[in-house]
Tab-separated table of C-alpha atoms in Angstrom:
chain	number	residue	atom	x	y	z
A	1	MET	CA	65.322	275.476	102.403
A	2	THR	CA	68.440	273.333	102.060
A	3	LEU	CA	68.431	269.578	101.978
A	4	SER	CA	70.223	269.234	105.290
A	5	ARG	CA	67.623	271.423	107.032
A	6	ARG	CA	64.723	269.143	106.079
A	7	THR	CA	65.821	266.515	108.581
A	8	PRO	CA	65.683	267.851	112.140
A	9	GLY	CA	69.125	267.829	113.718
A	10	ALA	CA	70.958	266.999	110.473
A	11	HIS	CA	72.997	270.193	110.658
A	12	TRP	CA	74.240	269.425	114.171
A	13	ARG	CA	77.734	268.061	114.528
A	14	PRO	CA	77.910	264.596	116.087
A	15	ARG	CA	79.589	264.777	119.489
A	16	PRO	CA	80.561	261.885	121.757
A	17	LEU	CA	78.790	261.604	125.066
A	18	LEU	CA	80.905	263.213	127.753
A	19	PHE	CA	79.612	260.905	130.473
A	20	ALA	CA	80.803	257.815	128.592
A	21	THR	CA	84.410	259.013	128.564
A	22	ASP	CA	84.625	261.062	131.775
A	23	THR	CA	86.352	258.912	134.416
A	24	GLU	CA	85.915	261.597	137.071
A	25	ALA	CA	82.120	261.462	136.612
A	26	HIS	CA	82.224	257.658	136.875
A	27	ARG	CA	84.224	257.896	140.092
A	28	ARG	CA	81.793	260.411	141.637
A	29	LEU	CA	78.824	258.251	140.620
A	30	LEU	CA	80.346	255.131	142.188
A	31	ILE	CA	81.107	256.989	145.422
A	32	ALA	CA	77.512	258.235	145.597
A	33	LEU	CA	76.153	254.749	144.915
A	34	ARG	CA	78.341	253.251	147.653
A	35	ARG	CA	77.143	255.924	150.080
A	36	CYS	CA	73.502	255.182	149.251
A	37	LEU	CA	74.032	251.438	149.562
A	38	ARG	CA	75.797	251.825	152.918
A	39	HIS	CA	72.964	254.033	154.196
A	40	GLU	CA	70.363	251.561	152.946
A	41	GLN	CA	72.101	248.638	154.628
A	42	GLN	CA	72.415	250.456	157.927
A	43	ALA	CA	68.693	251.251	157.833
A	44	SER	CA	67.679	247.669	157.022
A	45	GLY	CA	70.300	245.982	159.226
A	46	HIS	CA	71.641	243.911	156.317
A	47	ALA	CA	75.458	243.812	156.317
A	48	GLY	CA	76.344	241.510	153.423
A	49	TYR	CA	76.634	242.098	149.707
A	50	PRO	CA	75.650	239.363	147.285
A	51	VAL	CA	78.656	237.740	145.637
A	52	ASP	CA	78.148	236.948	141.960
A	53	ILE	CA	80.885	234.448	141.127
A	54	VAL	CA	79.867	234.237	137.459
A	55	THR	CA	80.368	237.968	136.882
A	56	ILE	CA	83.633	237.939	138.815
A	57	SER	CA	84.868	234.977	136.765
A	58	ARG	CA	83.992	236.676	133.483
A	59	THR	CA	85.849	239.828	134.492
A	60	VAL	CA	88.885	237.810	135.603
A	61	LEU	CA	88.933	235.761	132.389
A	62	ALA	CA	88.721	238.899	130.258
A	63	ALA	CA	91.590	240.486	132.196
A	64	LEU	CA	93.810	237.410	132.024
A	65	ALA	CA	93.190	236.658	128.338
A	66	LEU	CA	96.381	236.578	126.296
A	67	ARG	CA	96.783	239.468	123.874
A	68	VAL	CA	99.298	240.350	121.200
A	69	ALA	CA	99.159	244.096	121.906
A	70	LEU	CA	98.149	246.171	124.894
A	71	PRO	CA	94.397	246.817	125.072
A	72	GLU	CA	93.027	250.348	125.103
A	73	ARG	CA	93.769	252.289	128.255
A	74	ALA	CA	90.080	253.051	128.894
A	75	TRP	CA	89.281	249.323	128.901
A	76	VAL	CA	92.183	248.619	131.266
A	77	ASP	CA	91.022	251.370	133.652
A	78	THR	CA	87.442	250.093	133.598
A	79	THR	CA	88.565	246.521	134.220
A	80	ILE	CA	90.779	247.653	137.100
A	81	LEU	CA	87.765	249.384	138.634
A	82	LYS	CA	85.640	246.236	138.274
A	83	LEU	CA	88.345	243.971	139.672
A	84	ARG	CA	88.964	246.355	142.549
A	85	GLY	CA	85.290	246.234	143.510
A	86	ASN	CA	85.185	242.453	143.188
A	87	LEU	CA	88.300	242.044	145.317
A	88	GLU	CA	86.993	244.395	148.008
A	89	LEU	CA	83.753	242.423	148.053
A	90	LEU	CA	85.565	239.102	148.419
A	91	LEU	CA	87.837	240.484	151.151
A	92	ARG	CA	84.758	241.247	153.257
A	93	GLU	CA	83.582	237.644	153.103
A	94	ASP	CA	84.326	235.066	155.790
A	95	LEU	CA	86.815	232.642	154.241
A	96	GLY	CA	87.184	230.371	157.232
A	97	ASP	CA	90.378	229.654	159.123
A	98	PRO	CA	92.925	232.374	158.304
A	99	GLY	CA	96.059	230.311	157.708
A	100	PRO	CA	99.426	231.724	156.702
A	101	GLN	CA	98.644	231.401	152.983
A	102	VAL	CA	95.356	233.269	153.298
A	103	GLY	CA	97.097	235.931	155.391
A	104	ALA	CA	99.782	236.395	152.746
A	105	LEU	CA	97.109	236.544	150.045
A	106	ARG	CA	95.244	239.218	152.025
A	107	GLU	CA	98.437	241.281	152.325
A	108	ASP	CA	98.975	241.047	148.572
A	109	ALA	CA	95.383	242.106	147.992
A	110	ARG	CA	95.747	245.117	150.304
A	111	ARG	CA	98.937	246.216	148.512
A	112	LEU	CA	97.264	245.906	145.117
A	113	LEU	CA	94.221	247.846	146.321
A	114	ASP	CA	96.535	250.595	147.576
A	115	LEU	CA	98.181	250.787	144.154
A	116	CYS	CA	94.857	251.278	142.364
A	117	SER	CA	93.192	253.565	144.897
A	118	PRO	CA	91.812	256.886	143.586
A	119	SER	CA	94.488	258.789	145.508
A	120	ALA	CA	97.328	256.831	143.867
A	121	PRO	CA	99.303	258.570	141.117
A	122	PRO	CA	98.363	257.659	137.540
A	123	LEU	CA	100.265	254.722	136.098
A	124	PRO	CA	101.856	254.356	132.662
A	125	PRO	CA	99.930	252.048	130.284
A	126	LEU	CA	102.130	248.965	130.738
A	127	HIS	CA	102.124	249.298	134.535
A	128	ALA	CA	98.339	249.670	134.543
A	129	TYR	CA	98.037	246.539	132.400
A	130	GLU	CA	100.291	244.571	134.763
A	131	LEU	CA	98.343	245.877	137.766
A	132	MET	CA	95.115	244.728	136.110
A	133	ARG	CA	96.542	241.228	135.581
A	134	ALA	CA	97.823	241.055	139.180
A	135	LEU	CA	94.413	242.144	140.473
A	136	ALA	CA	92.756	239.492	138.305
A	137	GLY	CA	95.019	236.733	139.646
A	138	THR	CA	94.420	237.725	143.261
A	139	THR	CA	90.679	238.082	142.694
A	140	ARG	CA	90.611	234.619	141.116
A	141	SER	CA	92.359	233.158	144.186
A	142	PHE	CA	89.846	234.759	146.539
A	143	ALA	CA	86.942	233.596	144.362
A	144	VAL	CA	88.224	230.014	144.579
A	145	LEU	CA	88.545	230.313	148.368
A	146	TYR	CA	85.016	231.715	148.540
A	147	GLN	CA	83.628	228.859	146.438
A	148	LEU	CA	85.414	226.271	148.596
A	149	ARG	CA	84.013	227.899	151.723
A	150	GLN	CA	80.479	227.962	150.288
A	151	SER	CA	80.638	224.288	149.276
A	152	ALA	CA	81.938	223.372	152.750
A	153	ARG	CA	79.025	225.271	154.326
A	154	GLU	CA	76.522	223.482	152.081
A	155	ARG	CA	77.981	220.075	152.943
A	156	GLY	CA	77.976	220.933	156.661
A	157	GLN	CA	74.291	221.876	156.724
């Protein structure tokens, strides 16, 4: 018996987990989770999602942090996915009186969401990085509007 055979599994080659790097599997999982959540909400009659401003702020700060070099493409893609979900969540919220500035901000958000939709063509690394930063800026603006609206509601009650 050889030395490497004494430890179970020592002769196996280490392989990375496919699920951790497979973006198509992540996309299918997120679609299934959204479907389940939508079905659950329709059954319970609850229409709103909870908005976690702390998590949104952390994601935005990480995306807008200054860097010397471009970050890894996988990180950029993951951050775009997070920011896209956060922005879609904030767009569903009632932000009060829709003035011209809020309307223009909503149009910008819709254009950015169209650029990062799953059906959009893949972007080069620098374009994806710039899209991530634009999404982060727009998400930050909507988060501020949401916080102002929540504080106005609390003062009004």
